Short mmCIF file of C-alpha atoms in Angstrom, two decimals:
data_model
loop_
_atom_site.label_atom_id
_atom_site.label_comp_id
_atom_site.label_asym_id
_atom_site.label_seq_id
_atom_site.Cartn_x
_atom_site.Cartn_y
_atom_site.Cartn_z
CA MET A 1 58.35 -10.04 -60.25
CA ALA A 2 54.72 -9.22 -59.55
CA THR A 3 53.33 -10.30 -56.11
CA ILE A 4 50.48 -12.70 -56.38
CA VAL A 5 47.29 -12.45 -54.25
CA GLN A 6 44.39 -14.81 -54.11
CA SER A 7 41.16 -12.91 -54.89
CA ASP A 8 39.42 -15.48 -52.64
CA ALA A 9 41.01 -14.10 -49.59
CA PRO A 10 39.63 -10.88 -48.24
CA ALA A 11 41.20 -8.01 -50.24
CA PRO A 12 43.92 -6.61 -48.16
CA SER A 13 42.73 -3.32 -46.71
CA GLU A 14 46.10 -1.62 -46.01
CA ALA A 15 48.09 -2.84 -48.92
CA ASP A 16 46.95 -1.46 -52.35
CA PRO A 17 47.06 -4.44 -54.76
CA SER A 18 47.28 -2.09 -57.78
CA GLY A 19 49.53 -3.34 -60.44
CA THR A 20 49.87 -6.85 -59.03
CA LEU A 21 48.69 -9.99 -60.92
CA VAL A 22 45.92 -11.90 -59.26
CA LYS A 23 44.09 -15.03 -59.99
CA ARG A 24 40.67 -13.58 -61.00
CA HIS A 25 38.65 -16.36 -62.62
CA ARG A 26 38.49 -19.91 -61.59
CA LEU A 27 38.77 -22.93 -64.04
CA SER A 28 35.05 -23.60 -63.79
CA THR A 29 34.17 -19.96 -64.80
CA ARG A 30 36.54 -19.99 -67.49
CA LEU A 31 35.81 -23.34 -69.02
CA TRP A 32 32.08 -22.62 -68.79
CA HIS A 33 32.62 -19.09 -70.41
CA TRP A 34 34.43 -20.52 -73.61
CA ILE A 35 32.10 -23.46 -73.95
CA ASN A 36 29.26 -20.83 -73.88
CA VAL A 37 30.90 -18.60 -76.55
CA PHE A 38 30.89 -21.56 -79.05
CA ALA A 39 27.53 -23.00 -77.88
CA LEU A 40 25.60 -19.85 -77.82
CA ALA A 41 27.03 -18.49 -81.06
CA THR A 42 25.99 -21.80 -82.70
CA LEU A 43 22.61 -21.76 -80.97
CA PHE A 44 21.73 -18.24 -82.00
CA MET A 45 22.83 -18.43 -85.63
CA SER A 46 21.28 -21.78 -86.12
CA GLY A 47 18.29 -20.54 -84.23
CA LEU A 48 17.88 -17.65 -86.77
CA GLY A 49 18.13 -20.30 -89.52
CA ILE A 50 15.25 -22.36 -87.86
CA PHE A 51 13.22 -19.10 -87.46
CA ASN A 52 13.59 -18.40 -91.23
CA ALA A 53 11.37 -21.36 -91.92
CA HIS A 54 8.52 -19.68 -90.52
CA PRO A 55 9.39 -15.94 -89.68
CA ARG A 56 6.06 -15.05 -87.75
CA LEU A 57 5.57 -15.20 -83.87
CA TYR A 58 2.32 -15.92 -81.98
CA TRP A 59 0.87 -16.04 -78.48
CA GLY A 60 -0.85 -18.95 -77.26
CA HIS A 61 -1.06 -22.72 -77.93
CA TYR A 62 -1.35 -22.45 -81.70
CA GLY A 63 -0.45 -20.18 -84.49
CA ALA A 64 -0.11 -20.55 -88.20
CA ASN A 65 -0.49 -18.50 -91.34
CA PHE A 66 -4.20 -17.81 -90.83
CA ASP A 67 -3.80 -16.66 -87.31
CA HIS A 68 -2.79 -13.44 -85.80
CA ALA A 69 0.96 -13.00 -85.47
CA TRP A 70 2.37 -10.42 -83.19
CA LEU A 71 5.51 -10.28 -85.29
CA VAL A 72 6.14 -10.75 -88.75
CA LEU A 73 9.71 -10.53 -90.19
CA GLU A 74 11.57 -11.14 -93.42
CA ARG A 75 14.06 -14.02 -93.25
CA PHE A 76 17.30 -13.09 -91.56
CA PRO A 77 20.28 -12.70 -94.02
CA GLY A 78 22.80 -15.57 -94.53
CA TRP A 79 25.74 -13.78 -92.69
CA LEU A 80 23.53 -14.14 -89.54
CA THR A 81 22.44 -17.77 -89.95
CA LEU A 82 23.98 -21.09 -89.67
CA PRO A 83 24.33 -22.65 -92.35
CA GLY A 84 24.88 -19.43 -94.22
CA HIS A 85 21.98 -20.44 -96.78
CA TYR A 86 18.46 -21.59 -95.99
CA ASN A 87 18.64 -25.21 -94.74
CA LEU A 88 16.24 -25.99 -92.09
CA ALA A 89 17.42 -29.57 -91.58
CA MET A 90 21.14 -28.51 -91.09
CA SER A 91 20.22 -25.59 -88.89
CA ARG A 92 18.16 -28.03 -86.68
CA HIS A 93 21.16 -30.20 -86.58
CA TRP A 94 23.59 -27.50 -85.45
CA HIS A 95 21.09 -26.28 -82.84
CA PHE A 96 20.46 -29.69 -81.40
CA PHE A 97 24.13 -30.52 -81.35
CA ALA A 98 24.97 -27.40 -79.35
CA ALA A 99 21.89 -27.21 -77.15
CA PRO A 100 23.12 -30.22 -74.74
CA PHE A 101 26.63 -28.47 -74.30
CA PHE A 102 24.67 -25.27 -73.36
CA ALA A 103 22.07 -26.76 -71.13
CA PHE A 104 24.29 -29.37 -69.32
CA GLY A 105 27.13 -26.83 -69.21
CA LEU A 106 24.85 -24.49 -67.38
CA LEU A 107 23.79 -27.10 -64.99
CA VAL A 108 27.22 -28.19 -64.15
CA TYR A 109 28.45 -24.58 -63.79
CA MET A 110 25.59 -23.73 -61.45
CA ILE A 111 26.15 -26.85 -59.23
CA TRP A 112 29.84 -26.28 -59.24
CA SER A 113 29.57 -22.46 -58.42
CA LEU A 114 27.27 -23.35 -55.57
CA ILE A 115 29.76 -25.78 -54.14
CA ASN A 116 32.82 -23.65 -54.68
CA GLY A 117 31.11 -20.53 -53.44
CA HIS A 118 31.28 -18.48 -56.55
CA PHE A 119 27.64 -17.43 -56.42
CA ARG A 120 27.74 -16.46 -52.77
CA ARG A 121 31.07 -14.67 -52.91
CA ASP A 122 31.05 -12.87 -56.23
CA LEU A 123 27.33 -12.71 -57.60
CA ALA A 124 25.23 -12.26 -54.56
CA PHE A 125 24.47 -8.66 -53.74
CA ARG A 126 26.01 -7.37 -50.61
CA LYS A 127 24.48 -5.34 -47.93
CA GLY A 128 24.01 -1.89 -49.14
CA GLU A 129 24.59 -2.71 -52.74
CA LEU A 130 20.93 -2.43 -53.72
CA ALA A 131 20.45 0.98 -51.93
CA PRO A 132 19.24 3.53 -54.49
CA GLY A 133 22.06 5.93 -53.62
CA HIS A 134 24.74 3.07 -54.40
CA ILE A 135 23.08 2.03 -57.60
CA ALA A 136 22.86 5.87 -58.80
CA GLN A 137 26.39 6.13 -58.04
CA ASP A 138 27.41 3.09 -60.10
CA ILE A 139 25.30 4.32 -63.05
CA ALA A 140 27.10 7.71 -62.83
CA ASP A 141 30.40 5.85 -62.65
CA HIS A 142 29.55 3.85 -65.78
CA ALA A 143 28.30 6.94 -67.59
CA ARG A 144 31.59 8.59 -66.94
CA LEU A 145 33.42 5.33 -67.90
CA ARG A 146 35.20 5.57 -64.50
CA PHE A 147 36.25 2.11 -63.69
CA PRO A 148 37.23 0.90 -60.23
CA THR A 149 40.80 0.53 -59.53
CA GLY A 150 42.78 -1.41 -56.72
CA ALA A 151 40.89 -3.82 -54.52
CA GLU A 152 37.54 -2.53 -55.84
CA ALA A 153 38.44 -3.75 -59.21
CA LEU A 154 38.41 -7.30 -57.98
CA ARG A 155 34.76 -7.28 -57.13
CA TYR A 156 31.86 -7.06 -59.46
CA ASN A 157 30.00 -3.81 -59.26
CA VAL A 158 26.32 -3.74 -58.81
CA LEU A 159 25.29 -3.13 -62.41
CA GLN A 160 27.66 -5.86 -63.43
CA LYS A 161 26.15 -8.22 -60.84
CA GLY A 162 22.62 -7.20 -61.97
CA ALA A 163 23.55 -8.06 -65.65
CA TYR A 164 25.24 -11.35 -64.87
CA ASN A 165 22.43 -12.47 -62.55
CA LYS A 166 19.67 -11.53 -64.98
CA THR A 167 21.44 -13.51 -67.72
CA LEU A 168 22.54 -16.45 -65.59
CA PHE A 169 19.40 -16.99 -63.54
CA LEU A 170 16.66 -15.71 -65.90
CA LEU A 171 17.66 -15.45 -69.69
CA LEU A 172 19.67 -18.72 -69.88
CA PRO A 173 17.34 -21.00 -67.99
CA VAL A 174 14.23 -19.49 -69.88
CA LEU A 175 16.07 -20.26 -73.21
CA ILE A 176 16.44 -23.87 -72.12
CA LEU A 177 12.95 -24.20 -70.81
CA THR A 178 11.21 -22.60 -73.71
CA GLY A 179 13.44 -24.75 -76.06
CA MET A 180 12.28 -27.81 -74.28
CA THR A 181 8.56 -26.58 -74.40
CA MET A 182 8.78 -26.50 -78.22
CA SER A 183 9.63 -30.20 -78.39
CA PRO A 184 6.38 -32.26 -78.76
CA GLY A 185 8.05 -35.14 -76.99
CA MET A 186 8.89 -33.16 -74.01
CA ASN A 187 5.38 -31.51 -73.92
CA ALA A 188 3.86 -34.94 -73.45
CA ALA A 189 6.21 -35.92 -70.67
CA PHE A 190 6.18 -32.58 -68.75
CA PRO A 191 2.88 -30.70 -69.65
CA TRP A 192 3.57 -28.12 -66.90
CA LEU A 193 6.36 -26.65 -69.23
CA VAL A 194 3.45 -25.61 -71.68
CA GLU A 195 1.46 -24.34 -68.88
CA ILE A 196 4.32 -22.10 -67.47
CA PHE A 197 4.77 -20.38 -70.67
CA GLY A 198 1.09 -20.31 -71.76
CA GLY A 199 1.33 -22.46 -74.95
CA ARG A 200 3.91 -23.68 -77.40
CA GLN A 201 3.68 -20.68 -79.54
CA SER A 202 4.22 -18.44 -76.59
CA ALA A 203 7.25 -20.48 -75.58
CA ARG A 204 8.58 -19.93 -79.23
CA SER A 205 7.98 -16.13 -78.97
CA ILE A 206 9.71 -15.88 -75.49
CA HIS A 207 12.52 -18.19 -76.79
CA PHE A 208 13.06 -15.52 -79.61
CA ILE A 209 12.87 -12.67 -77.20
CA ALA A 210 15.28 -14.19 -74.71
CA ALA A 211 17.76 -14.91 -77.42
CA TRP A 212 18.01 -11.32 -78.54
CA ALA A 213 18.15 -10.15 -74.73
CA VAL A 214 21.26 -12.40 -74.64
CA VAL A 215 22.55 -10.63 -77.66
CA ALA A 216 21.88 -7.22 -76.00
CA PHE A 217 23.97 -8.54 -73.03
CA PHE A 218 26.75 -9.73 -75.33
CA ILE A 219 26.90 -6.33 -76.98
CA VAL A 220 27.26 -4.58 -73.57
CA HIS A 221 29.54 -7.23 -72.25
CA ILE A 222 31.98 -6.89 -75.24
CA ALA A 223 31.73 -3.00 -74.96
CA MET A 224 32.77 -3.08 -71.25
CA VAL A 225 35.56 -5.59 -71.88
CA LEU A 226 36.93 -3.26 -74.71
CA LEU A 227 36.54 -0.15 -72.41
CA ALA A 228 38.05 -1.78 -69.36
CA GLY A 229 41.10 -3.21 -71.27
CA PRO A 230 40.63 -5.92 -73.67
CA PHE A 231 44.11 -7.56 -73.19
CA ASN A 232 43.93 -7.81 -69.38
CA GLU A 233 40.25 -8.90 -69.49
CA LEU A 234 40.87 -11.58 -72.06
CA ARG A 235 43.99 -12.89 -70.30
CA SER A 236 42.05 -13.17 -67.13
CA MET A 237 39.37 -15.28 -68.86
CA LEU A 238 41.70 -17.42 -70.65
CA SER A 239 44.40 -18.04 -67.92
CA GLY A 240 42.69 -16.59 -64.90
CA TRP A 241 45.41 -14.02 -64.28
CA TYR A 242 44.43 -10.35 -63.91
CA ARG A 243 46.50 -7.28 -63.31
CA VAL A 244 44.95 -4.98 -60.93
CA PRO A 245 44.22 -1.65 -62.42
CA GLY A 246 45.83 1.29 -60.53
CA LYS A 247 44.71 4.85 -59.97
CA PRO A 248 44.79 6.59 -63.40
CA THR A 249 47.77 8.84 -63.81
CA ALA A 250 47.41 12.43 -64.82
CA ARG A 251 48.48 11.72 -68.35
CA GLU A 252 45.90 9.11 -68.68
CA GLU A 253 43.04 10.95 -67.02
CA ARG A 254 40.24 12.18 -69.27
CA PRO A 255 39.73 15.94 -69.35
CA MET B 1 46.29 5.98 -79.33
CA THR B 2 47.69 2.59 -78.81
CA LEU B 3 44.57 1.83 -77.02
CA ILE B 4 42.29 2.97 -79.89
CA LEU B 5 44.28 1.09 -82.40
CA SER B 6 44.16 -2.04 -80.41
CA ARG B 7 40.45 -1.76 -79.99
CA ARG B 8 39.96 -1.19 -83.76
CA ALA B 9 42.25 -4.17 -84.38
CA LEU B 10 40.17 -6.29 -82.06
CA VAL B 11 36.80 -5.35 -83.51
CA THR B 12 38.27 -6.07 -86.99
CA GLY B 13 39.68 -9.22 -85.81
CA ALA B 14 36.73 -10.34 -84.12
CA GLY B 15 34.53 -9.58 -87.15
CA ALA B 16 37.15 -11.50 -89.53
CA ALA B 17 37.11 -14.29 -86.94
CA ALA B 18 33.26 -14.58 -86.82
CA THR B 19 33.15 -14.75 -90.66
CA ALA B 20 35.92 -17.28 -90.71
CA LEU B 21 34.05 -19.33 -88.12
CA LEU B 22 30.94 -19.24 -90.16
CA THR B 23 32.23 -20.23 -93.48
CA GLY B 24 34.32 -22.71 -91.54
CA CYS B 25 31.15 -24.22 -90.15
CA ASP B 26 29.65 -24.38 -93.53
CA ARG B 27 32.64 -26.17 -94.88
CA LEU B 28 32.96 -28.34 -91.89
CA ALA B 29 29.40 -29.58 -92.26
CA GLU B 30 30.31 -30.84 -95.80
CA HIS B 31 32.63 -33.40 -94.41
CA GLU B 32 30.99 -36.74 -93.91
CA SER B 33 32.48 -37.23 -90.34
CA VAL B 34 31.42 -33.94 -89.08
CA ARG B 35 28.06 -34.44 -90.51
CA LYS B 36 27.99 -37.82 -88.79
CA ALA B 37 29.03 -36.15 -85.42
CA LEU B 38 26.44 -33.44 -85.82
CA PHE B 39 23.72 -36.18 -86.54
CA THR B 40 24.57 -38.11 -83.44
CA ALA B 41 22.78 -35.34 -81.55
CA ASP B 42 19.62 -36.94 -83.16
CA ASN B 43 20.25 -40.26 -81.34
CA PHE B 44 21.30 -38.41 -78.02
CA HIS B 45 18.05 -36.54 -77.83
CA LEU B 46 16.09 -39.64 -78.49
CA TRP B 47 17.93 -41.64 -75.91
CA MET B 48 17.70 -38.71 -73.50
CA GLN B 49 13.87 -38.22 -73.89
CA ARG B 50 13.20 -41.94 -73.75
CA ALA B 51 15.51 -42.23 -70.63
CA ILE B 52 13.93 -39.44 -68.55
CA THR B 53 10.38 -39.38 -69.78
CA ASP B 54 7.32 -41.75 -69.41
CA ARG B 55 7.23 -43.59 -72.71
CA ASN B 56 3.38 -43.84 -72.53
CA ALA B 57 3.01 -40.08 -71.64
CA LEU B 58 0.04 -38.55 -73.51
CA ALA B 59 0.28 -35.62 -75.58
CA GLN B 60 -1.77 -32.68 -74.40
CA GLU B 61 -5.33 -32.82 -75.55
CA PHE B 62 -7.40 -29.71 -75.81
CA SER B 63 -11.07 -28.53 -75.43
CA PRO B 64 -13.09 -27.75 -78.57
CA ASP B 65 -12.89 -23.91 -77.89
CA GLN B 66 -9.02 -24.15 -78.00
CA MET B 67 -9.05 -25.44 -81.66
CA SER B 68 -7.45 -23.32 -84.45
CA PRO B 69 -10.14 -21.61 -86.48
CA VAL B 70 -8.48 -22.83 -89.61
CA PHE B 71 -6.28 -25.82 -89.79
CA ARG B 72 -3.61 -25.29 -92.20
CA ALA B 73 -2.23 -28.03 -94.54
CA ASN B 74 1.35 -28.30 -95.64
CA GLY B 75 3.60 -30.38 -97.79
CA THR B 76 1.48 -32.21 -100.67
CA PHE B 77 -1.97 -30.72 -101.05
CA ASN B 78 -2.97 -33.37 -103.49
CA PRO B 79 -1.04 -36.35 -104.82
CA ASN B 80 -2.54 -35.65 -108.20
CA THR B 81 -1.59 -38.97 -109.66
CA GLU B 82 -3.85 -40.94 -112.05
CA ASP B 83 -4.28 -43.67 -109.54
CA TYR B 84 -4.99 -41.22 -106.66
CA LYS B 85 -7.53 -39.20 -108.80
CA ALA B 86 -9.32 -42.52 -109.76
CA LEU B 87 -9.50 -43.46 -106.03
CA TRP B 88 -10.89 -40.06 -105.08
CA ARG B 89 -13.49 -39.83 -107.93
CA ASN B 90 -14.88 -42.99 -106.46
CA GLY B 91 -15.03 -41.56 -102.86
CA PHE B 92 -12.27 -43.99 -102.02
CA ALA B 93 -14.56 -46.93 -102.25
CA ASP B 94 -11.81 -48.84 -104.03
CA TRP B 95 -8.94 -47.73 -101.68
CA ARG B 96 -7.57 -50.35 -99.52
CA LEU B 97 -5.08 -50.05 -96.73
CA LYS B 98 -2.53 -52.95 -96.81
CA ILE B 99 -0.86 -54.07 -93.73
CA ASP B 100 2.10 -56.59 -94.48
CA GLY B 101 5.81 -57.34 -93.91
CA LEU B 102 6.58 -59.00 -90.68
CA VAL B 103 2.97 -59.92 -89.78
CA ASP B 104 1.46 -63.33 -89.68
CA ARG B 105 -2.01 -62.26 -91.03
CA PRO B 106 -1.52 -59.54 -93.80
CA LEU B 107 -4.63 -57.28 -94.00
CA SER B 108 -6.23 -55.51 -96.71
CA LEU B 109 -8.93 -53.05 -95.29
CA SER B 110 -11.51 -50.80 -96.87
CA LEU B 111 -12.55 -47.54 -95.44
CA ALA B 112 -15.69 -49.00 -94.38
CA GLN B 113 -14.11 -51.70 -92.54
CA LEU B 114 -11.86 -49.01 -90.66
CA HIS B 115 -14.96 -46.98 -89.89
CA ALA B 116 -16.56 -50.12 -88.35
CA MET B 117 -13.48 -50.66 -85.94
CA PRO B 118 -12.88 -49.11 -82.38
CA HIS B 119 -11.94 -45.51 -82.77
CA ARG B 120 -10.32 -42.83 -80.68
CA GLU B 121 -11.20 -39.10 -80.94
CA GLN B 122 -8.60 -36.59 -79.76
CA ILE B 123 -8.08 -32.80 -79.95
CA THR B 124 -4.23 -32.31 -80.41
CA ARG B 125 -1.65 -29.77 -81.50
CA HIS B 126 -0.03 -30.38 -84.65
CA ASP B 127 3.61 -28.95 -84.61
CA CYS B 128 5.31 -28.37 -88.03
CA VAL B 129 9.09 -28.50 -88.16
CA GLU B 130 8.96 -24.95 -89.65
CA GLY B 131 7.61 -23.59 -86.09
CA TRP B 132 3.89 -23.15 -86.62
CA SER B 133 1.16 -25.02 -84.72
CA ALA B 134 -2.44 -25.71 -85.39
CA ILE B 135 -4.98 -27.59 -83.23
CA GLY B 136 -7.33 -29.95 -84.66
CA LYS B 137 -9.66 -32.79 -83.77
CA TRP B 138 -8.95 -36.11 -85.33
CA ARG B 139 -10.72 -39.40 -85.17
CA GLY B 140 -9.31 -42.73 -86.17
CA VAL B 141 -8.37 -46.19 -85.41
CA PRO B 142 -5.59 -46.87 -82.98
CA LEU B 143 -2.61 -48.49 -84.70
CA ALA B 144 -2.29 -50.90 -81.98
CA VAL B 145 -5.69 -52.39 -82.72
CA LEU B 146 -4.60 -53.10 -86.52
CA LEU B 147 -1.14 -54.45 -85.49
CA HIS B 148 -2.72 -56.84 -83.00
CA ALA B 149 -5.37 -57.86 -85.86
CA ALA B 150 -2.43 -58.40 -88.15
CA ARG B 151 -0.48 -60.43 -85.61
CA MET B 152 2.67 -58.41 -85.90
CA ARG B 153 5.71 -60.75 -85.43
CA THR B 154 8.17 -60.08 -82.47
CA THR B 155 10.88 -59.47 -84.97
CA ALA B 156 9.35 -56.22 -86.09
CA ARG B 157 11.09 -53.21 -85.00
CA TYR B 158 9.64 -50.43 -87.13
CA LEU B 159 6.34 -49.60 -88.97
CA VAL B 160 7.00 -48.07 -92.41
CA PHE B 161 4.04 -45.98 -93.77
CA HIS B 162 3.84 -45.87 -97.65
CA CYS B 163 1.96 -43.04 -99.05
CA ALA B 164 0.15 -42.18 -102.42
CA ASP B 165 2.11 -38.96 -102.89
CA PHE B 166 5.42 -38.00 -104.33
CA GLY B 167 7.03 -35.45 -102.08
CA GLY B 168 7.82 -33.03 -104.86
CA GLY B 169 10.30 -35.29 -106.63
CA THR B 170 10.06 -38.70 -107.97
CA ASP B 171 10.36 -40.55 -104.72
CA PRO B 172 7.18 -41.58 -103.05
CA TYR B 173 6.50 -40.10 -99.59
CA TYR B 174 6.93 -42.48 -96.75
CA GLU B 175 7.65 -42.39 -92.98
CA SER B 176 8.47 -44.67 -90.05
CA ILE B 177 8.06 -45.15 -86.38
CA ASP B 178 9.46 -47.48 -83.79
CA LEU B 179 7.17 -49.74 -81.43
CA VAL B 180 7.28 -47.09 -78.60
CA ASP B 181 5.15 -44.83 -80.67
CA ALA B 182 3.30 -47.51 -82.76
CA PHE B 183 1.61 -48.83 -79.68
CA HIS B 184 1.17 -45.51 -77.95
CA PRO B 185 -2.58 -45.02 -77.21
CA GLN B 186 -2.84 -41.67 -79.29
CA THR B 187 -1.22 -43.22 -82.23
CA ILE B 188 -4.14 -43.40 -84.66
CA LEU B 189 -4.81 -43.72 -88.36
CA ALA B 190 -7.13 -40.74 -88.87
CA TYR B 191 -10.04 -40.60 -91.27
CA ALA B 192 -11.62 -37.48 -89.99
CA LEU B 193 -10.51 -33.99 -89.11
CA ASN B 194 -12.65 -31.64 -87.19
CA ASP B 195 -15.86 -33.92 -87.62
CA ARG B 196 -15.66 -34.24 -91.43
CA ALA B 197 -14.12 -36.75 -93.53
CA LEU B 198 -10.39 -36.01 -93.81
CA PRO B 199 -10.04 -33.55 -96.69
CA VAL B 200 -7.85 -34.23 -99.57
CA GLN B 201 -5.20 -31.47 -98.39
CA ASN B 202 -4.83 -33.21 -95.08
CA GLY B 203 -4.32 -36.66 -96.33
CA ALA B 204 -7.46 -38.30 -97.61
CA PRO B 205 -8.56 -40.95 -97.01
CA LEU B 206 -6.34 -41.82 -94.15
CA ARG B 207 -3.25 -40.44 -92.27
CA LEU B 208 -1.10 -41.21 -89.57
CA ARG B 209 -1.31 -39.24 -86.33
CA VAL B 210 1.72 -39.79 -84.03
CA GLU B 211 1.12 -37.00 -81.48
CA ARG B 212 4.51 -36.68 -79.87
CA GLN B 213 6.31 -35.95 -83.04
CA LEU B 214 6.51 -33.08 -85.66
CA GLY B 215 4.33 -32.80 -88.78
CA TYR B 216 6.48 -34.38 -91.27
CA LYS B 217 6.09 -37.80 -89.42
CA GLN B 218 2.21 -37.64 -89.85
CA ALA B 219 2.16 -39.38 -93.00
CA LYS B 220 -0.70 -38.62 -95.34
CA TYR B 221 -2.58 -40.50 -98.05
CA LEU B 222 -1.78 -43.84 -96.55
CA MET B 223 -1.68 -46.87 -98.86
CA ARG B 224 0.34 -49.62 -96.92
CA ILE B 225 1.83 -50.27 -93.57
CA GLU B 226 4.87 -52.48 -93.59
CA ALA B 227 6.37 -54.12 -90.48
CA VAL B 228 10.04 -54.27 -90.70
CA SER B 229 13.14 -55.19 -88.62
CA ASP B 230 15.39 -52.59 -90.17
CA LEU B 231 15.10 -49.43 -92.03
CA ALA B 232 18.20 -49.51 -93.90
CA SER B 233 16.78 -51.42 -97.01
CA ILE B 234 13.83 -49.00 -97.52
CA PHE B 235 14.21 -46.38 -100.01
CA GLY B 236 17.08 -44.18 -99.02
CA GLY B 237 17.59 -46.07 -95.71
CA LYS B 238 17.05 -42.93 -93.35
CA GLY B 239 13.57 -43.94 -92.37
CA GLY B 240 11.60 -41.17 -94.24
CA TYR B 241 11.20 -39.15 -97.31
CA TRP B 242 12.44 -35.92 -95.80
CA GLU B 243 15.13 -37.82 -93.86
CA ASP B 244 16.43 -39.23 -97.15
CA VAL B 245 16.09 -36.13 -99.27
CA ALA B 246 17.07 -33.41 -96.86
CA GLY B 247 18.72 -34.92 -93.88
CA TYR B 248 15.80 -34.34 -91.36
CA GLN B 249 15.95 -36.04 -87.95
CA TRP B 250 14.29 -39.37 -88.02
CA TYR B 251 13.26 -38.70 -84.51
CA ALA B 252 10.99 -35.65 -84.62
CA GLY B 253 10.09 -35.51 -80.89
CA ILE B 254 12.15 -32.45 -80.69
#
């Protein structure tokens, strides 16, 4: 029978938690994570379907076929879009169906995480974490695929925090705000939205860039989960329980 | 070894799951109940926007130096019917705008009569559902002026705009808006674009401008405005040509 420790309590300094099962992720984090998996996948794929209606991007307030586009693409293939064939009306239905789950999900998660201390405890950078030496060490550890063990494994490392914070507090809110900026109804009600992004066509461009930045985050995120142990990581995001990795034995250690 | 296998299995599994999800979504959307659930988002966004925003908020207006060098047209570029061609040849002198339905005083107005009415000029951004935007200068009669003149009844809930063009198929183009947009100060029936008579490709002689919604709501080649209490009995019942034909959202404020 494994011993159980709460990650909320300060990690025991003398006792090595390696090998024990700990409650890693709270219900709020897990629930939001999986709502996001479905909402963001739907939004991204239906978004590419919408993009296919006019695969050109502009800066500024206006932009159409006779204006200068900074990016001109072919249509994205059907296996990347929702629906799997060109149907702008259905892509929009999927997009606007998923959007409230994503936007209000993020809002509720943020309020919840402020109240339960998740942001302060797990995501805020700690003293010394942003020192160049510490960041360099973390980069070196990542490059060697040397993952933390024991009590260290229960904390997000600095690169991980940086990736989560950039996504959580920058990319996702920007996606929501630029999405609202493309709505002519919202433009009239909240003209400051258009001003922030420098025009509706700029907002559309930034929406596109931010969406792909989330895809880049997703790819790194999945790679890290696979490298860190997909079963343990998946279990911790499903049930909350995480087995604290121990020091690698000689057999497992890489040459 | 086991780790590598499980990774491979996971990647393959994830790929298969994604493909299944995708085709699953396509199949799901064919079910009437799922379509209905998806389409309720339309009502949610309308309700949400009306709940948290000022119903009379004005769409952004621009200065002349912010206008698109070329204002592109879309959809029908020319109705090309015999009736329309006859009207056009005559400089639309025989054209009349009818206002009927739930009104106490049905109207039939010539272009000259519209020109003589109070007008509004606005430089606004036209947003196509496809994603592009163009900024142009419109001049026309506020719809509210005409609805007051026609003494619209209190039972009216929607205005239906009947057009001279056939949107690709055999069904005539039409659109509809509710009273919040109908009485909005920027909702005008435009007869001029960029200081010139409205070109044929942009909807001559008269088109609707409902500035807080997307392009497909801006009905061109207007022939008749009908005040109704319900949209269900009009053509396909969804309130517009594209709504009926392709399932576009009736509320195009998003």
